[in-house]
Tab-separated table of C-alpha atoms in Angstrom:
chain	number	residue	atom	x	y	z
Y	1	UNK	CA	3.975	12.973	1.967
Y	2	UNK	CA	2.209	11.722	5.143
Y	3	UNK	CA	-0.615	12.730	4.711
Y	4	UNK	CA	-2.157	9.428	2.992
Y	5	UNK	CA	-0.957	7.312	6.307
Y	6	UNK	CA	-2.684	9.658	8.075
Y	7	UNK	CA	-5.841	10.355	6.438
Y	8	UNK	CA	-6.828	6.856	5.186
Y	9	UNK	CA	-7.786	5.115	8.308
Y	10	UNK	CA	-10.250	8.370	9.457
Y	11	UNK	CA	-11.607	8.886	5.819
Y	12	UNK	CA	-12.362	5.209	5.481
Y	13	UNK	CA	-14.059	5.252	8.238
Y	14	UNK	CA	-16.515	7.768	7.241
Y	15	UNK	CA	-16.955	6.141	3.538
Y	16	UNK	CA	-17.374	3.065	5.271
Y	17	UNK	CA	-20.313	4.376	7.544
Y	18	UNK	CA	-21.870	6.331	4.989
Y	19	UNK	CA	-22.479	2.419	3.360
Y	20	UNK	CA	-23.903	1.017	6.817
Y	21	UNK	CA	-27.804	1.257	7.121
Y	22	UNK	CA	-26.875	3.094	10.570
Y	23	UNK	CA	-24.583	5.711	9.573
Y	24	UNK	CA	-22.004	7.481	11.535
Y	25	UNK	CA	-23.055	8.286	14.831
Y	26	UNK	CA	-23.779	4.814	15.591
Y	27	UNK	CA	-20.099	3.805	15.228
Y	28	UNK	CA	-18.361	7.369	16.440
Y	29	UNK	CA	-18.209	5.632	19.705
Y	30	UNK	CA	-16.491	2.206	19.124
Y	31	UNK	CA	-14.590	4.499	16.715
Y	32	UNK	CA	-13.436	6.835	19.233
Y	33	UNK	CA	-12.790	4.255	21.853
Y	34	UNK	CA	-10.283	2.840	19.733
Y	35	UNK	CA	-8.513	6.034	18.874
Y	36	UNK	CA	-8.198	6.326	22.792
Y	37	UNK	CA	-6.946	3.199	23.292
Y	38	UNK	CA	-4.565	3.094	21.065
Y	39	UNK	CA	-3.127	6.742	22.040
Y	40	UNK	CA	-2.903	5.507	25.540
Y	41	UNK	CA	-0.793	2.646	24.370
Y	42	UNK	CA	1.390	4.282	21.895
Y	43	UNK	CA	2.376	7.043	25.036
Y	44	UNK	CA	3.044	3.782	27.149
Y	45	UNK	CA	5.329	2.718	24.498
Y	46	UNK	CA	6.908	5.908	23.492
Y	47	UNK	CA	8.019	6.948	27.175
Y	48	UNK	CA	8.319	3.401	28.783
Y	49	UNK	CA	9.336	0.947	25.840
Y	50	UNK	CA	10.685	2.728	23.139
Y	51	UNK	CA	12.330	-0.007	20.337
Y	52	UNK	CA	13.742	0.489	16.774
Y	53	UNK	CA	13.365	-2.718	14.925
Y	54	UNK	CA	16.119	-3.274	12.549
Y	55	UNK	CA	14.722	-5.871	9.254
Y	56	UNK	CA	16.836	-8.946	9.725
Y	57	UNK	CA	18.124	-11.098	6.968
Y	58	UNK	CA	15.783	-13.805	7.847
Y	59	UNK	CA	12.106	-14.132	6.780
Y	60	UNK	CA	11.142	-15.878	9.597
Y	61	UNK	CA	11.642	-13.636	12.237
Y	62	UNK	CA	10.952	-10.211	10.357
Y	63	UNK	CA	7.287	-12.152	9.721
Y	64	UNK	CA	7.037	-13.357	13.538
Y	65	UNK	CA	7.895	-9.363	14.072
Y	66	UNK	CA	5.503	-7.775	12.014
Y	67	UNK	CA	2.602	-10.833	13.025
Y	68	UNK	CA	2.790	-10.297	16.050
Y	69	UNK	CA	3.256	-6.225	16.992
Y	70	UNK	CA	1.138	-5.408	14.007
Y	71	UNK	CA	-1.290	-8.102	13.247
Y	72	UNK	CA	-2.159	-10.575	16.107
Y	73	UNK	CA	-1.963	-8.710	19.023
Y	74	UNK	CA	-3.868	-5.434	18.026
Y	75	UNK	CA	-6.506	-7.703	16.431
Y	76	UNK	CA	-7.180	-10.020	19.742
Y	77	UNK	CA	-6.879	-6.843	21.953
Y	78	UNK	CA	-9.702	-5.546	19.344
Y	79	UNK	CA	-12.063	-8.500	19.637
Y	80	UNK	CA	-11.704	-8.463	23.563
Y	81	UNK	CA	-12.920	-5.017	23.654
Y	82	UNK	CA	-15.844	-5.839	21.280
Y	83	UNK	CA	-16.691	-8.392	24.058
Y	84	UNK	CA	-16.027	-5.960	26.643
Y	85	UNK	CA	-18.607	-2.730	24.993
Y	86	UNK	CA	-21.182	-5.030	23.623
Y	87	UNK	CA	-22.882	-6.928	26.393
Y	88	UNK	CA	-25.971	-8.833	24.221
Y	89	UNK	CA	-25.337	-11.727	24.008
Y	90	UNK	CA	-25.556	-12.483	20.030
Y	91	UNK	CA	-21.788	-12.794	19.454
Y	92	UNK	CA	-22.142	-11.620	15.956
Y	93	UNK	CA	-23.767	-8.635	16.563
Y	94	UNK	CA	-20.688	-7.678	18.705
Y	95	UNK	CA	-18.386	-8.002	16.134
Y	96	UNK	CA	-20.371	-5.220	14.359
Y	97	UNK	CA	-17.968	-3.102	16.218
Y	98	UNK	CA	-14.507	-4.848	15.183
Y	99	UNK	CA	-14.259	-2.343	12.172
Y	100	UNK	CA	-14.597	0.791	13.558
Y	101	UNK	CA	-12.543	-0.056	16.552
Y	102	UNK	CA	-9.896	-1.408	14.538
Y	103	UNK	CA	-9.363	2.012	12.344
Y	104	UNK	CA	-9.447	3.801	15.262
Y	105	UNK	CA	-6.848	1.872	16.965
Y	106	UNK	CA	-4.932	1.739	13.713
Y	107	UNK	CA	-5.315	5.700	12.679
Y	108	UNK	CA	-2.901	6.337	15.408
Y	109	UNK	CA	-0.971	2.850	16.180
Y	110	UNK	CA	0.148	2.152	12.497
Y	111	UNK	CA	1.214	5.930	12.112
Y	112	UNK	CA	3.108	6.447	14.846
Y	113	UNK	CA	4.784	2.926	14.382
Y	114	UNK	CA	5.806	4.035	10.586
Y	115	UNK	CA	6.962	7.374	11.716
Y	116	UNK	CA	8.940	6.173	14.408
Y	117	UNK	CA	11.150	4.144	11.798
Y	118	UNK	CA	14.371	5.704	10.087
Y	119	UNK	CA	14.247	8.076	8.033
Y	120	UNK	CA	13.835	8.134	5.032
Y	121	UNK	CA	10.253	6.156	5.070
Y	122	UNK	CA	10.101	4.113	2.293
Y	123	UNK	CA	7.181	3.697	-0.213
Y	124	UNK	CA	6.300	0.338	1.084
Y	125	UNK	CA	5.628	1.599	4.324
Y	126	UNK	CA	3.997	4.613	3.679
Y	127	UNK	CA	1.679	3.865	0.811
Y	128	UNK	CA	1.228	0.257	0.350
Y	129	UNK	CA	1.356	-0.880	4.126
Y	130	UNK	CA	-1.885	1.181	5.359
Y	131	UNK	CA	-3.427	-0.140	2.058
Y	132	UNK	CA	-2.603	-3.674	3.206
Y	133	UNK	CA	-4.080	-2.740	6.727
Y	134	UNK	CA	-6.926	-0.510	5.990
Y	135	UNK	CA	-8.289	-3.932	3.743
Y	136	UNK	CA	-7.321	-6.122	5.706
Y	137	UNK	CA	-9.713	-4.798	9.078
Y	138	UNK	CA	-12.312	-4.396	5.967
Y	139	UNK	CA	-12.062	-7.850	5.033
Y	140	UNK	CA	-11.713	-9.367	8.822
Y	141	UNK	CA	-14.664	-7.263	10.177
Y	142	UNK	CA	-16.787	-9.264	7.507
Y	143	UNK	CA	-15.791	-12.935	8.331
Y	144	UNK	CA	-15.853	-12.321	11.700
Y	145	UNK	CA	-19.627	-10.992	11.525
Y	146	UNK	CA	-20.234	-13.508	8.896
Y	147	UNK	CA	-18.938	-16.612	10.827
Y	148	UNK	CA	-21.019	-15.963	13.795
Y	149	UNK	CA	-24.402	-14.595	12.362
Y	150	UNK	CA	-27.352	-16.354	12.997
Y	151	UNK	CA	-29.785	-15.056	11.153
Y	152	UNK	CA	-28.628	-15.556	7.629
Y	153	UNK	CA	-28.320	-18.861	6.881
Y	154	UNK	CA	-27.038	-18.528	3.433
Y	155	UNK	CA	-23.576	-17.380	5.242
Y	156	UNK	CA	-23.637	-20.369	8.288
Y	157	UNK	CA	-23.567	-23.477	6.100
Y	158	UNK	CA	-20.784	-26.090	6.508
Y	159	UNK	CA	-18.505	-25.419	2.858
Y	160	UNK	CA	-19.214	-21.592	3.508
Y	161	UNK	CA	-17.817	-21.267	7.298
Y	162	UNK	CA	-14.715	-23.703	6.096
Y	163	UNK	CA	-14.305	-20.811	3.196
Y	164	UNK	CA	-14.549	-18.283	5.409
Y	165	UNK	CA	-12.051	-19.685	8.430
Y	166	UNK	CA	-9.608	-20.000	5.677
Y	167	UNK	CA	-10.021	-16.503	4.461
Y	168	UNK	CA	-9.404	-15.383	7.626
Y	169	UNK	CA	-6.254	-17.471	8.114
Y	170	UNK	CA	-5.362	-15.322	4.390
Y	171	UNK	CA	-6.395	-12.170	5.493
Y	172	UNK	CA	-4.161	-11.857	8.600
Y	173	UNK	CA	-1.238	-13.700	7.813
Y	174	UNK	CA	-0.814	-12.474	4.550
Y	175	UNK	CA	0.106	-9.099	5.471
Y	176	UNK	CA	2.710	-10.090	7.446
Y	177	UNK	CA	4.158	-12.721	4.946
Y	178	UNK	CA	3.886	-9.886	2.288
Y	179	UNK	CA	6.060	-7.466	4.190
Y	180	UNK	CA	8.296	-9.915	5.754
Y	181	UNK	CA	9.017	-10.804	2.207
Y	182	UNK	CA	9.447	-7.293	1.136
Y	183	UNK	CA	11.989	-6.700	3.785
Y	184	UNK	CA	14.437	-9.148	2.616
Y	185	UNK	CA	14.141	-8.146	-1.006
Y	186	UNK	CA	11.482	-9.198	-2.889
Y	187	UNK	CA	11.358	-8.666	-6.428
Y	188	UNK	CA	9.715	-5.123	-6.817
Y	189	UNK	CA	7.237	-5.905	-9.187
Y	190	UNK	CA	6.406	-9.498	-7.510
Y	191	UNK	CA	5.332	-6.767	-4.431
Y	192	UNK	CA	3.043	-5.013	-5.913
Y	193	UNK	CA	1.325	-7.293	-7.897
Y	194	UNK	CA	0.844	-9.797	-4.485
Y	195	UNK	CA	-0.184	-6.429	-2.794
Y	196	UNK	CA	-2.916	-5.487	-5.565
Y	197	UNK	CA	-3.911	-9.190	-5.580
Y	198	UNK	CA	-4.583	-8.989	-1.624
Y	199	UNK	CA	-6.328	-5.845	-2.054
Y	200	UNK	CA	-8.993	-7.446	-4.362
Y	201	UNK	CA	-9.275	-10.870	-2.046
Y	202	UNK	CA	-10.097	-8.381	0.698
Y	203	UNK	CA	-12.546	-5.715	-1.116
Y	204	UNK	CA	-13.872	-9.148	-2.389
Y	205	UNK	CA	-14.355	-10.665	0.890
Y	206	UNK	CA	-16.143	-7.784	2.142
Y	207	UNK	CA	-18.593	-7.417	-0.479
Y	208	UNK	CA	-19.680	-10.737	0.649
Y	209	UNK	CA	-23.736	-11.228	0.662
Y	210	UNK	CA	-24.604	-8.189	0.114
């Protein structure tokens, strides 16, 4: 039953690398890094924080909830360290590490989050919610790289950046706006069908050039 939470983030990571002209070893470490990072801070959590969120009737704040302990802050922390292990000084070729740091950090941080919630685990958040995530560092890994290359020009013209800041603005609110939604009640079938339809705007988005 958790198995798929579990799994997807680690055997992603290894389909994704097996599509990269440098294969696996040259991301193990990035990888890695983020698996330690994020095991250090769930253990800080866990023995020093520890927090049950209840879903509250209001949108607004379950989506401020979610945006903010699932989205924004593990995504800047992400970046920072990107800065921090890549010290050339092309910017985009440092974001050539924001994918496998991110399913590192999230193979353990969006796990142990889930499974700390009540019991029983709902669908959602089991199935659909690592989905949402495991596309959503797929897609965000891309624009990033994209945004900032240098070298391709084809990617760094004026209408293509403004497409691609506002995909990014998609790609990590959305999640958040999906589950927020979700949490007060949104129509079942109105779930899944936004949930498919971010799916293929983020495999989309990182098929991009190539």
């Amino acid at each position: 039953m958790f198995l798929f939470l579990c799994l997807l983030f680690p055997l992603g990571f290894f389909i994704w690398t097996r599509s990269n002209d440098d294969g696996a070893l040259r991301f193990l470490a990035p990888a890695f890094f983020g698996v330690f990072v994020s095991a250090i801070f769930c253990s800080f959590k866990y023995f020093f924080l520890p927090f049950y969120y209840l879903p509250q009737d209001s949108f607004f704040r379950n989506f401020l909830h979610i945006f903010f302990g699932y989205v924004f802050v593990p995504l800047v922390a992400m970046s920072v360290l990107c800065f921090l292990l890549e010290r050339r000084r092309e910017v985009f070729s440092r974001f050539e590490n924001f994918f496998p740091l991110c399913t590192g950090f999230y193979a353990i941080y969006l796990p142990f989050r889930i499974l700390s919630e009540k019991l029983p685990i709902p669908f959602f958040l089991l199935f659909a919610k690592p989905l949402i995530y495991f596309f959503m560092i797929l897609g965000v890994s891309k624009i990033l790289v994209a945004l900032f290359e240098k070298n391709r020009t084809n990617m760094t013209n004026g209408s293509k950046k403004f497409f691609l800041v506002y995909a990014l603005v998609f790609a990590v609110l959305f999640p958040a706006v999906l589950e927020a939604a979700w949490m007060v009640g949104a129509n079942a079938i109105l779930t899944i069908i936004l949930t498919l339809v971010y799916l293929a705007f983020a495999a989309g988005i990182s098929a991009l050039d190539k």
